[in-house]
PDB file of C-alpha atoms and ligand atoms in Angstrom:
ATOM      1  CA  MET A   1       0.000   0.000   0.000  1.00  0.00           C
ATOM      2  CA  LYS A   2       1.232   3.510  -0.799  1.00  0.00           C
ATOM      3  CA  PRO A   3       2.540   5.450   2.215  1.00  0.00           C
ATOM      4  CA  GLY A   4       0.307   8.168   3.604  1.00  0.00           C
ATOM      5  CA  LEU A   5       1.193  11.814   2.930  1.00  0.00           C
ATOM      6  CA  LEU A   6      -0.248  14.918   4.562  1.00  0.00           C
ATOM      7  CA  GLN A   7      -0.528  17.880   2.169  1.00  0.00           C
ATOM      8  CA  MET A   8      -0.721  21.082   4.229  1.00  0.00           C
ATOM      9  CA  TYR A   9      -1.907  23.511   1.550  1.00  0.00           C
ATOM     10  CA  PRO A  10      -2.904  23.618  -2.145  1.00  0.00           C
ATOM     11  CA  LEU A  11      -0.112  22.865  -4.631  1.00  0.00           C
ATOM     12  CA  THR A  12       0.114  23.101  -8.406  1.00  0.00           C
ATOM     13  CA  PRO A  13      -2.045  20.566 -10.286  1.00  0.00           C
ATOM     14  CA  GLN A  14       1.093  18.991 -11.717  1.00  0.00           C
ATOM     15  CA  MET A  15       2.635  18.521  -8.275  1.00  0.00           C
ATOM     16  CA  GLU A  16      -0.573  17.169  -6.768  1.00  0.00           C
ATOM     17  CA  ALA A  17      -0.853  14.635  -9.602  1.00  0.00           C
ATOM     18  CA  GLU A  18       2.699  13.444  -8.983  1.00  0.00           C
ATOM     19  CA  LEU A  19       2.080  13.097  -5.253  1.00  0.00           C
ATOM     20  CA  GLN A  20      -1.085  11.082  -5.926  1.00  0.00           C
ATOM     21  CA  LYS A  21       0.999   8.604  -7.997  1.00  0.00           C
ATOM     22  CA  ARG A  22       3.303   7.965  -5.063  1.00  0.00           C
ATOM     23  CA  PHE A  23       1.233   8.437  -1.906  1.00  0.00           C
ATOM     24  CA  ARG A  24      -2.176   8.181  -0.323  1.00  0.00           C
ATOM     25  CA  VAL A  25      -2.567  11.946  -0.112  1.00  0.00           C
ATOM     26  CA  HIS A  26      -4.621  13.589   2.669  1.00  0.00           C
ATOM     27  CA  ARG A  27      -5.281  17.318   2.248  1.00  0.00           C
ATOM     28  CA  TRP A  28      -4.979  18.579   5.827  1.00  0.00           C
ATOM     29  CA  TYR A  29      -6.604  21.913   4.996  1.00  0.00           C
ATOM     30  CA  GLU A  30      -9.744  20.116   3.748  1.00  0.00           C
ATOM     31  CA  ILE A  31     -10.160  17.753   6.714  1.00  0.00           C
ATOM     32  CA  SER A  32     -12.975  19.019   8.929  1.00  0.00           C
ATOM     33  CA  ASP A  33     -12.586  16.603  11.865  1.00  0.00           C
ATOM     34  CA  LYS A  34      -8.821  16.593  12.291  1.00  0.00           C
ATOM     35  CA  GLN A  35      -8.840  14.644  15.536  1.00  0.00           C
ATOM     36  CA  ALA A  36     -10.915  11.867  13.976  1.00  0.00           C
ATOM     37  CA  PHE A  37      -8.562  11.816  10.998  1.00  0.00           C
ATOM     38  CA  LEU A  38      -5.514  11.505  13.261  1.00  0.00           C
ATOM     39  CA  GLN A  39      -7.126   8.688  15.247  1.00  0.00           C
ATOM     40  CA  ALA A  40      -7.798   6.787  12.032  1.00  0.00           C
ATOM     41  CA  GLU A  41      -4.809   7.625   9.873  1.00  0.00           C
ATOM     42  CA  ALA A  42      -1.933   9.140  11.895  1.00  0.00           C
ATOM     43  CA  GLU A  43       0.017   5.866  11.892  1.00  0.00           C
ATOM     44  CA  THR A  44      -0.131   5.627   8.069  1.00  0.00           C
ATOM     45  CA  VAL A  45       1.380   9.104   7.475  1.00  0.00           C
ATOM     46  CA  LYS A  46       5.062   8.854   6.580  1.00  0.00           C
ATOM     47  CA  ALA A  47       5.489  12.165   4.776  1.00  0.00           C
ATOM     48  CA  VAL A  48       4.296  15.758   4.973  1.00  0.00           C
ATOM     49  CA  VAL A  49       4.497  18.366   2.197  1.00  0.00           C
ATOM     50  CA  THR A  50       4.100  21.966   3.330  1.00  0.00           C
ATOM     51  CA  GLY A  51       4.985  25.536   2.418  1.00  0.00           C
ATOM     52  CA  GLY A  52       7.758  27.569   3.983  1.00  0.00           C
ATOM     53  CA  HIS A  53       5.116  30.039   5.132  1.00  0.00           C
ATOM     54  CA  ILE A  54       2.980  27.315   6.752  1.00  0.00           C
ATOM     55  CA  GLY A  55       5.329  24.642   8.109  1.00  0.00           C
ATOM     56  CA  VAL A  56       4.003  21.947  10.429  1.00  0.00           C
ATOM     57  CA  ALA A  57       2.888  22.703  13.986  1.00  0.00           C
ATOM     58  CA  PRO A  58       5.009  20.796  16.525  1.00  0.00           C
ATOM     59  CA  ASP A  59       1.938  19.104  18.033  1.00  0.00           C
ATOM     60  CA  LEU A  60       0.899  17.865  14.589  1.00  0.00           C
ATOM     61  CA  SER A  61       4.289  16.386  13.640  1.00  0.00           C
ATOM     62  CA  ALA A  62       4.390  14.859  17.148  1.00  0.00           C
ATOM     63  CA  ALA A  63       1.009  13.230  16.469  1.00  0.00           C
ATOM     64  CA  LEU A  64       2.421  11.311  13.475  1.00  0.00           C
ATOM     65  CA  PRO A  65       4.321   8.394  15.039  1.00  0.00           C
ATOM     66  CA  ASN A  66       5.698   7.023  11.771  1.00  0.00           C
ATOM     67  CA  LEU A  67       6.636  10.366  10.191  1.00  0.00           C
ATOM     68  CA  GLU A  68       9.810   9.977   8.120  1.00  0.00           C
ATOM     69  CA  ILE A  69      10.117  13.231   6.156  1.00  0.00           C
ATOM     70  CA  VAL A  70       8.772  16.795   6.018  1.00  0.00           C
ATOM     71  CA  ALA A  71       9.377  18.210   2.534  1.00  0.00           C
ATOM     72  CA  ILE A  72       9.048  22.014   2.514  1.00  0.00           C
ATOM     73  CA  ASN A  73       7.946  23.622  -0.740  1.00  0.00           C
ATOM     74  CA  GLY A  74       9.958  26.730   0.084  1.00  0.00           C
ATOM     75  CA  VAL A  75      13.318  27.834   1.430  1.00  0.00           C
ATOM     76  CA  GLY A  76      12.287  28.905   4.930  1.00  0.00           C
ATOM     77  CA  PHE A  77      12.233  26.149   7.553  1.00  0.00           C
ATOM     78  CA  ASP A  78      11.374  28.333  10.549  1.00  0.00           C
ATOM     79  CA  LYS A  79       7.923  26.802  10.851  1.00  0.00           C
ATOM     80  CA  VAL A  80       9.106  23.213  11.275  1.00  0.00           C
ATOM     81  CA  ASP A  81      10.294  21.929  14.678  1.00  0.00           C
ATOM     82  CA  LEU A  82      13.858  20.964  13.750  1.00  0.00           C
ATOM     83  CA  ALA A  83      14.683  19.953  17.327  1.00  0.00           C
ATOM     84  CA  GLN A  84      11.824  17.440  17.212  1.00  0.00           C
ATOM     85  CA  ALA A  85      13.060  16.219  13.813  1.00  0.00           C
ATOM     86  CA  ARG A  86      16.558  15.622  15.176  1.00  0.00           C
ATOM     87  CA  GLU A  87      15.235  13.972  18.334  1.00  0.00           C
ATOM     88  CA  ARG A  88      12.774  11.688  16.524  1.00  0.00           C
ATOM     89  CA  GLY A  89      14.872  11.150  13.421  1.00  0.00           C
ATOM     90  CA  PHE A  90      12.537  12.398  10.695  1.00  0.00           C
ATOM     91  CA  ARG A  91      14.106  14.288   7.784  1.00  0.00           C
ATOM     92  CA  VAL A  92      13.356  17.857   6.763  1.00  0.00           C
ATOM     93  CA  THR A  93      14.060  19.230   3.285  1.00  0.00           C
ATOM     94  CA  ASN A  94      13.530  22.594   1.577  1.00  0.00           C
ATOM     95  CA  THR A  95      13.899  24.140  -1.896  1.00  0.00           C
ATOM     96  CA  PRO A  96      16.799  26.645  -1.798  1.00  0.00           C
ATOM     97  CA  ASP A  97      18.377  28.320  -4.862  1.00  0.00           C
ATOM     98  CA  VAL A  98      15.534  27.635  -7.321  1.00  0.00           C
ATOM     99  CA  LEU A  99      13.541  30.569  -5.866  1.00  0.00           C
ATOM    100  CA  THR A 100      16.378  33.035  -5.234  1.00  0.00           C
ATOM    101  CA  GLU A 101      15.872  35.002  -8.465  1.00  0.00           C
ATOM    102  CA  ASP A 102      12.125  35.326  -7.926  1.00  0.00           C
ATOM    103  CA  VAL A 103      12.394  36.687  -4.409  1.00  0.00           C
ATOM    104  CA  ALA A 104      15.218  39.040  -5.372  1.00  0.00           C
ATOM    105  CA  GLU A 105      13.304  40.432  -8.350  1.00  0.00           C
ATOM    106  CA  LEU A 106      10.265  41.007  -6.168  1.00  0.00           C
ATOM    107  CA  ALA A 107      12.423  42.981  -3.716  1.00  0.00           C
ATOM    108  CA  ILE A 108      13.571  45.177  -6.596  1.00  0.00           C
ATOM    109  CA  GLY A 109      10.044  45.461  -7.967  1.00  0.00           C
ATOM    110  CA  LEU A 110       8.647  46.462  -4.583  1.00  0.00           C
ATOM    111  CA  SER A 111      11.412  49.048  -4.131  1.00  0.00           C
ATOM    112  CA  ILE A 112      10.602  50.620  -7.496  1.00  0.00           C
ATOM    113  CA  ALA A 113       6.841  50.403  -6.887  1.00  0.00           C
ATOM    114  CA  LEU A 114       7.296  52.161  -3.541  1.00  0.00           C
ATOM    115  CA  MET A 115       9.650  54.919  -4.653  1.00  0.00           C
ATOM    116  CA  ARG A 116       7.935  55.620  -7.996  1.00  0.00           C
ATOM    117  CA  GLN A 117       4.435  55.172  -6.457  1.00  0.00           C
ATOM    118  CA  ILE A 118       3.412  52.770  -9.228  1.00  0.00           C
ATOM    119  CA  VAL A 119       0.352  51.416  -7.404  1.00  0.00           C
ATOM    120  CA  ARG A 120      -0.882  54.985  -6.834  1.00  0.00           C
ATOM    121  CA  ALA A 121      -0.105  55.888 -10.462  1.00  0.00           C
ATOM    122  CA  ASP A 122      -2.137  52.949 -11.756  1.00  0.00           C
ATOM    123  CA  HIS A 123      -5.084  54.060  -9.623  1.00  0.00           C
ATOM    124  CA  TYR A 124      -4.521  57.655 -10.732  1.00  0.00           C
ATOM    125  CA  VAL A 125      -5.263  56.609 -14.333  1.00  0.00           C
ATOM    126  CA  ARG A 126      -8.084  54.154 -13.589  1.00  0.00           C
ATOM    127  CA  SER A 127      -9.859  56.698 -11.324  1.00  0.00           C
ATOM    128  CA  ARG A 128      -9.502  59.276 -14.104  1.00  0.00           C
ATOM    129  CA  GLU A 129      -7.804  61.687 -11.695  1.00  0.00           C
ATOM    130  CA  TRP A 130      -5.285  62.217 -14.485  1.00  0.00           C
ATOM    131  CA  GLU A 131      -7.994  63.923 -16.510  1.00  0.00           C
ATOM    132  CA  LYS A 132      -8.087  66.596 -13.838  1.00  0.00           C
ATOM    133  CA  ALA A 133      -4.403  67.068 -12.996  1.00  0.00           C
ATOM    134  CA  GLU A 134      -0.908  65.670 -13.409  1.00  0.00           C
ATOM    135  CA  MET A 135       0.110  63.160 -10.767  1.00  0.00           C
ATOM    136  CA  PRO A 136       2.378  64.615  -8.050  1.00  0.00           C
ATOM    137  CA  LEU A 137       6.080  63.822  -8.409  1.00  0.00           C
ATOM    138  CA  ALA A 138       7.504  60.645  -6.884  1.00  0.00           C
ATOM    139  CA  ASN A 139      11.155  59.724  -6.170  1.00  0.00           C
ATOM    140  CA  LYS A 140      13.934  57.883  -7.952  1.00  0.00           C
ATOM    141  CA  ALA A 141      14.675  54.291  -7.022  1.00  0.00           C
ATOM    142  CA  SER A 142      18.112  54.464  -8.669  1.00  0.00           C
ATOM    143  CA  ARG A 143      21.198  56.030  -7.096  1.00  0.00           C
ATOM    144  CA  LYS A 144      19.745  55.634  -3.616  1.00  0.00           C
ATOM    145  CA  ARG A 145      21.379  54.182  -0.503  1.00  0.00           C
ATOM    146  CA  TYR A 146      20.113  50.610  -0.021  1.00  0.00           C
ATOM    147  CA  GLY A 147      20.681  48.632   3.190  1.00  0.00           C
ATOM    148  CA  ILE A 148      20.169  44.861   2.999  1.00  0.00           C
ATOM    149  CA  TYR A 149      19.501  43.081   6.273  1.00  0.00           C
ATOM    150  CA  GLY A 150      20.699  39.502   5.664  1.00  0.00           C
ATOM    151  CA  LEU A 151      23.247  38.804   2.916  1.00  0.00           C
ATOM    152  CA  GLY A 152      22.563  35.157   2.156  1.00  0.00           C
ATOM    153  CA  ARG A 153      21.646  33.794  -1.280  1.00  0.00           C
ATOM    154  CA  ILE A 154      18.638  36.091  -1.646  1.00  0.00           C
ATOM    155  CA  GLY A 155      20.361  39.136  -0.113  1.00  0.00           C
ATOM    156  CA  LYS A 156      23.307  38.745  -2.470  1.00  0.00           C
ATOM    157  CA  ALA A 157      20.974  38.374  -5.462  1.00  0.00           C
ATOM    158  CA  ILE A 158      19.232  41.619  -4.437  1.00  0.00           C
ATOM    159  CA  ALA A 159      22.578  43.407  -4.078  1.00  0.00           C
ATOM    160  CA  SER A 160      23.794  42.268  -7.487  1.00  0.00           C
ATOM    161  CA  ARG A 161      20.604  43.628  -9.089  1.00  0.00           C
ATOM    162  CA  LEU A 162      20.967  46.919  -7.224  1.00  0.00           C
ATOM    163  CA  GLU A 163      24.433  47.394  -8.716  1.00  0.00           C
ATOM    164  CA  ALA A 164      22.673  48.109 -12.022  1.00  0.00           C
ATOM    165  CA  PHE A 165      20.815  50.921 -10.200  1.00  0.00           C
ATOM    166  CA  ASN A 166      24.101  52.735  -9.412  1.00  0.00           C
ATOM    167  CA  ALA A 167      22.991  52.293  -5.794  1.00  0.00           C
ATOM    168  CA  LYS A 168      25.148  52.646  -2.685  1.00  0.00           C
ATOM    169  CA  ILE A 169      24.803  49.195  -1.131  1.00  0.00           C
ATOM    170  CA  SER A 170      25.375  48.318   2.515  1.00  0.00           C
ATOM    171  CA  TYR A 171      24.478  45.218   4.513  1.00  0.00           C
ATOM    172  CA  CYS A 172      24.186  43.736   7.942  1.00  0.00           C
ATOM    173  CA  SER A 173      24.744  40.025   8.476  1.00  0.00           C
ATOM    174  CA  ARG A 174      26.129  37.676  11.138  1.00  0.00           C
ATOM    175  CA  GLN A 175      29.638  38.307   9.936  1.00  0.00           C
ATOM    176  CA  ARG A 176      31.483  40.558   7.525  1.00  0.00           C
ATOM    177  CA  GLN A 177      31.698  39.044   4.039  1.00  0.00           C
ATOM    178  CA  ASP A 178      34.119  39.488   1.140  1.00  0.00           C
ATOM    179  CA  VAL A 179      31.764  41.628  -0.950  1.00  0.00           C
ATOM    180  CA  PRO A 180      32.068  45.166  -2.409  1.00  0.00           C
ATOM    181  CA  TYR A 181      29.400  46.550  -0.065  1.00  0.00           C
ATOM    182  CA  GLU A 182      29.617  48.451   3.224  1.00  0.00           C
ATOM    183  CA  TYR A 183      29.277  46.232   6.306  1.00  0.00           C
ATOM    184  CA  HIS A 184      27.277  47.226   9.382  1.00  0.00           C
ATOM    185  CA  ALA A 185      27.388  45.202  12.583  1.00  0.00           C
ATOM    186  CA  SER A 186      23.852  46.177  13.638  1.00  0.00           C
ATOM    187  CA  ALA A 187      20.443  46.835  12.080  1.00  0.00           C
ATOM    188  CA  VAL A 188      20.325  50.301  13.675  1.00  0.00           C
ATOM    189  CA  SER A 189      23.649  51.273  12.128  1.00  0.00           C
ATOM    190  CA  LEU A 190      22.494  49.899   8.745  1.00  0.00           C
ATOM    191  CA  ALA A 191      19.223  51.861   8.977  1.00  0.00           C
ATOM    192  CA  LYS A 192      20.972  55.126   9.833  1.00  0.00           C
ATOM    193  CA  GLY A 193      22.987  54.920   6.618  1.00  0.00           C
ATOM    194  CA  CYS A 194      20.336  54.011   4.068  1.00  0.00           C
ATOM    195  CA  ASP A 195      17.254  55.351   2.323  1.00  0.00           C
ATOM    196  CA  ILE A 196      15.689  51.953   1.620  1.00  0.00           C
ATOM    197  CA  LEU A 197      16.100  49.060   4.047  1.00  0.00           C
ATOM    198  CA  ILE A 198      15.411  45.638   2.522  1.00  0.00           C
ATOM    199  CA  VAL A 199      14.824  42.741   4.935  1.00  0.00           C
ATOM    200  CA  ALA A 200      16.210  39.511   3.448  1.00  0.00           C
ATOM    201  CA  ALA A 201      17.342  37.423   6.445  1.00  0.00           C
ATOM    202  CA  ALA A 202      16.061  34.031   7.601  1.00  0.00           C
ATOM    203  CA  ALA A 203      13.495  33.890  10.404  1.00  0.00           C
ATOM    204  CA  THR A 204      15.160  32.559  13.551  1.00  0.00           C
ATOM    205  CA  PRO A 205      14.579  33.143  17.282  1.00  0.00           C
ATOM    206  CA  GLU A 206      17.438  35.679  17.093  1.00  0.00           C
ATOM    207  CA  THR A 207      15.950  37.673  14.180  1.00  0.00           C
ATOM    208  CA  ARG A 208      12.419  37.966  15.585  1.00  0.00           C
ATOM    209  CA  HIS A 209      11.532  41.700  15.637  1.00  0.00           C
ATOM    210  CA  VAL A 210      15.120  42.548  14.718  1.00  0.00           C
ATOM    211  CA  ILE A 211      13.618  45.466  12.756  1.00  0.00           C
ATOM    212  CA  ASP A 212      12.154  47.109  15.815  1.00  0.00           C
ATOM    213  CA  ARG A 213      11.093  50.623  16.772  1.00  0.00           C
ATOM    214  CA  HIS A 214      14.679  51.777  17.204  1.00  0.00           C
ATOM    215  CA  VAL A 215      15.669  50.559  13.729  1.00  0.00           C
ATOM    216  CA  LEU A 216      12.601  52.120  12.140  1.00  0.00           C
ATOM    217  CA  GLU A 217      13.284  55.444  13.901  1.00  0.00           C
ATOM    218  CA  ALA A 218      16.897  55.258  12.666  1.00  0.00           C
ATOM    219  CA  LEU A 219      15.586  54.728   9.105  1.00  0.00           C
ATOM    220  CA  GLY A 220      13.650  57.941   9.630  1.00  0.00           C
ATOM    221  CA  PRO A 221      10.940  59.967   7.847  1.00  0.00           C
ATOM    222  CA  ASP A 222      12.809  59.898   4.513  1.00  0.00           C
ATOM    223  CA  GLY A 223      13.456  56.162   4.802  1.00  0.00           C
ATOM    224  CA  ALA A 224      11.479  53.241   3.388  1.00  0.00           C
ATOM    225  CA  LEU A 225      11.200  49.596   4.441  1.00  0.00           C
ATOM    226  CA  VAL A 226      10.897  46.577   2.102  1.00  0.00           C
ATOM    227  CA  ASN A 227      10.272  43.117   3.595  1.00  0.00           C
ATOM    228  CA  ILE A 228      10.456  39.987   1.432  1.00  0.00           C
ATOM    229  CA  ALA A 229      11.729  37.708   4.231  1.00  0.00           C
ATOM    230  CA  ARG A 230       9.284  36.827   7.006  1.00  0.00           C
ATOM    231  CA  GLY A 231       6.819  38.972   8.872  1.00  0.00           C
ATOM    232  CA  SER A 232       8.357  37.923  12.192  1.00  0.00           C
ATOM    233  CA  LEU A 233      11.526  39.938  11.513  1.00  0.00           C
ATOM    234  CA  VAL A 234       9.626  43.242  11.741  1.00  0.00           C
ATOM    235  CA  ASP A 235       7.791  44.568  14.822  1.00  0.00           C
ATOM    236  CA  GLU A 236       4.600  45.150  12.854  1.00  0.00           C
ATOM    237  CA  LYS A 237       2.897  47.181  15.611  1.00  0.00           C
ATOM    238  CA  ALA A 238       5.886  49.519  15.781  1.00  0.00           C
ATOM    239  CA  LEU A 239       5.847  49.778  11.965  1.00  0.00           C
ATOM    240  CA  VAL A 240       2.169  50.741  11.971  1.00  0.00           C
ATOM    241  CA  ASP A 241       2.717  53.298  14.754  1.00  0.00           C
ATOM    242  CA  ILE A 242       5.691  54.932  13.044  1.00  0.00           C
ATOM    243  CA  LEU A 243       4.081  54.978   9.605  1.00  0.00           C
ATOM    244  CA  SER A 244       0.900  56.471  11.132  1.00  0.00           C
ATOM    245  CA  ALA A 245       2.990  59.213  12.772  1.00  0.00           C
ATOM    246  CA  GLY A 246       4.788  60.026   9.495  1.00  0.00           C
ATOM    247  CA  GLY A 247       8.033  58.623  10.865  1.00  0.00           C
ATOM    248  CA  LEU A 248       8.722  56.656   7.660  1.00  0.00           C
ATOM    249  CA  LYS A 249       8.351  57.550   3.968  1.00  0.00           C
ATOM    250  CA  GLY A 250       6.658  54.231   3.275  1.00  0.00           C
ATOM    251  CA  ALA A 251       6.857  50.459   3.246  1.00  0.00           C
ATOM    252  CA  ALA A 252       6.494  47.634   0.721  1.00  0.00           C
ATOM    253  CA  LEU A 253       5.581  44.302   2.314  1.00  0.00           C
ATOM    254  CA  ASP A 254       5.278  40.764   0.931  1.00  0.00           C
ATOM    255  CA  VAL A 255       5.162  39.151   4.362  1.00  0.00           C
ATOM    256  CA  PHE A 256       3.300  39.854   7.599  1.00  0.00           C
ATOM    257  CA  GLU A 257       3.310  38.715  11.206  1.00  0.00           C
ATOM    258  CA  ASN A 258      -0.118  37.020  11.072  1.00  0.00           C
ATOM    259  CA  GLU A 259      -0.667  35.983   7.461  1.00  0.00           C
ATOM    260  CA  PRO A 260      -3.047  36.220   5.692  1.00  0.00           C
ATOM    261  CA  HIS A 261      -4.368  38.866   8.113  1.00  0.00           C
ATOM    262  CA  VAL A 262      -2.934  42.344   7.457  1.00  0.00           C
ATOM    263  CA  PRO A 263      -3.586  45.164   9.966  1.00  0.00           C
ATOM    264  CA  ASP A 264      -6.401  47.506   8.889  1.00  0.00           C
ATOM    265  CA  GLU A 265      -4.073  50.459   9.407  1.00  0.00           C
ATOM    266  CA  LEU A 266      -1.659  49.188   6.745  1.00  0.00           C
ATOM    267  CA  ILE A 267      -4.532  48.502   4.345  1.00  0.00           C
ATOM    268  CA  ALA A 268      -5.608  52.142   4.691  1.00  0.00           C
ATOM    269  CA  MET A 269      -2.180  53.705   4.091  1.00  0.00           C
ATOM    270  CA  PRO A 270      -1.508  55.171   0.602  1.00  0.00           C
ATOM    271  CA  ASN A 271       2.279  55.049   1.103  1.00  0.00           C
ATOM    272  CA  VAL A 272       2.365  51.285   1.692  1.00  0.00           C
ATOM    273  CA  VAL A 273       2.584  48.634  -1.051  1.00  0.00           C
ATOM    274  CA  LEU A 274       1.061  45.306  -0.007  1.00  0.00           C
ATOM    275  CA  VAL A 275       1.403  41.946  -1.782  1.00  0.00           C
ATOM    276  CA  PRO A 276       0.295  38.487  -0.491  1.00  0.00           C
ATOM    277  CA  HIS A 277       3.501  36.517   0.117  1.00  0.00           C
ATOM    278  CA  VAL A 278       4.219  36.039  -3.567  1.00  0.00           C
ATOM    279  CA  GLY A 279       8.016  36.100  -3.415  1.00  0.00           C
ATOM    280  CA  ALA A 280       8.340  32.789  -5.217  1.00  0.00           C
ATOM    281  CA  ALA A 281       4.835  32.609  -6.687  1.00  0.00           C
ATOM    282  CA  THR A 282       5.625  32.181 -10.367  1.00  0.00           C
ATOM    283  CA  HIS A 283       4.701  29.311 -12.653  1.00  0.00           C
ATOM    284  CA  GLU A 284       8.329  28.733 -13.527  1.00  0.00           C
ATOM    285  CA  THR A 285       9.670  28.660  -9.992  1.00  0.00           C
ATOM    286  CA  ARG A 286       6.811  26.723  -8.405  1.00  0.00           C
ATOM    287  CA  GLY A 287       7.505  24.109 -11.089  1.00  0.00           C
ATOM    288  CA  GLU A 288      11.171  23.982 -10.089  1.00  0.00           C
ATOM    289  CA  MET A 289      10.279  23.895  -6.390  1.00  0.00           C
ATOM    290  CA  GLY A 290       7.814  21.065  -6.971  1.00  0.00           C
ATOM    291  CA  ARG A 291      10.389  19.029  -8.836  1.00  0.00           C
ATOM    292  CA  LEU A 292      12.821  19.498  -5.958  1.00  0.00           C
ATOM    293  CA  VAL A 293      10.198  18.456  -3.380  1.00  0.00           C
ATOM    294  CA  LEU A 294       9.478  15.304  -5.379  1.00  0.00           C
ATOM    295  CA  ALA A 295      13.198  14.604  -5.810  1.00  0.00           C
ATOM    296  CA  ASN A 296      13.647  14.768  -2.041  1.00  0.00           C
ATOM    297  CA  LEU A 297      10.672  12.486  -1.391  1.00  0.00           C
ATOM    298  CA  ASP A 298      11.755   9.999  -4.063  1.00  0.00           C
ATOM    299  CA  ALA A 299      15.320   9.940  -2.750  1.00  0.00           C
ATOM    300  CA  HIS A 300      14.150   9.383   0.811  1.00  0.00           C
ATOM    301  CA  PHE A 301      11.859   6.475   0.023  1.00  0.00           C
ATOM    302  CA  ALA A 302      14.529   4.961  -2.229  1.00  0.00           C
ATOM    303  CA  GLY A 303      17.041   5.115   0.614  1.00  0.00           C
ATOM    304  CA  LYS A 304      19.268   7.552  -1.247  1.00  0.00           C
ATOM    305  CA  ASP A 305      20.948  10.827  -0.241  1.00  0.00           C
ATOM    306  CA  LEU A 306      18.557  13.774  -0.164  1.00  0.00           C
ATOM    307  CA  PRO A 307      19.181  16.604  -2.699  1.00  0.00           C
ATOM    308  CA  THR A 308      18.490  19.495  -0.299  1.00  0.00           C
ATOM    309  CA  PRO A 309      18.362  18.318   3.332  1.00  0.00           C
ATOM    310  CA  VAL A 310      17.869  20.682   6.276  1.00  0.00           C
ATOM    311  CA  VAL A 311      17.841  17.876   8.872  1.00  0.00           C
TER     312      VAL A 311
HETATM  313  C1  LIG B 401       7.167  29.825  -0.571  1.00  0.00           C
HETATM  314  C2  LIG B 401       8.353  30.930   1.326  1.00  0.00           C
HETATM  315  O1  LIG B 401       6.982  29.981  -1.930  1.00  0.00           O
HETATM  316  O2  LIG B 401      10.222  29.875   0.445  1.00  0.00           O
HETATM  317  C3  LIG B 401       9.614  30.166   1.468  1.00  0.00           C
HETATM  318  O3  LIG B 401       9.990  29.881   2.633  1.00  0.00           O
HETATM  319  O4  LIG B 401       7.828  31.436   2.262  1.00  0.00           O
HETATM  320  C4  LIG B 401       7.770  31.099  -0.034  1.00  0.00           C
HETATM  321  O5  LIG B 401       8.779  31.577  -0.857  1.00  0.00           O
HETATM  322  C5  LIG B 401       5.845  29.574   0.115  1.00  0.00           C
HETATM  323  O6  LIG B 401       6.150  29.028   1.348  1.00  0.00           O
HETATM  324  C6  LIG B 401       4.930  28.625  -0.669  1.00  0.00           C
HETATM  325  O7  LIG B 401       5.446  27.355  -0.666  1.00  0.00           O
END
């Protein structure tokens, strides 16, 4: 009999078809009586497929006694209990590299959208305001001072794209790196020296609310924040307060602390660009991510080395 697999959220039709060939797939998000399901099926579940933004709650993975692998359709593994995985011996995999370009290009797109007020400009035409008056001037996105918090694969890909903008690029990361950008040892120092602060670090216990009130105040009323990492890295209440008080020029956000719920105050702000966690949400990249998830699952159940293991 095929092993049981728990699917935590909707996937592409192609990926779901491939999973159905290999596993008895249970769509967790469609199960109404979850306790009854676990009583009946928990022992048959050997694999879980989830998104980086969703993960697997520790009490759920703990309720699957024969769990062998959690395959994350994403690069972030902050929502999977790695300590439990190590202790119990189930594997955890993710999909790094294949989504780096997508997330980096969204960071650039959000920066341009924010500085050039593209969302407002689109509305300006559709609302026919343009028939009454020219749109007020915006600001350049090029030749600005960009600070990147987190210079991993995605942070480096953002920096390399910013070089084409004739931007002054600085960064803050766990250690100084051999790159042609200015290093800052703290987020506050990085914020003081940039116009646009892009958050690109992994979500860890240490980076929770690392972009706090002090950092946002250091970024200042002419500064702008872009977050394409995780909502948990930014103190969202402080962000709302400071934006409401005019303490920041604006913000462009792909991720939020309590997705998919976005604070009403942010929804109402004209100087905030909001997108629904679409950093890697392209046909091309979701195809690549799906193939990597399947490669990890196939390798595991064939007793082979995993392509992209986390644990
Ligand atoms: C994923 C993400 O695309 O990679 C991650 O960790 O959060 C996103 O880029 C999302 O999790 C859907 O799988």
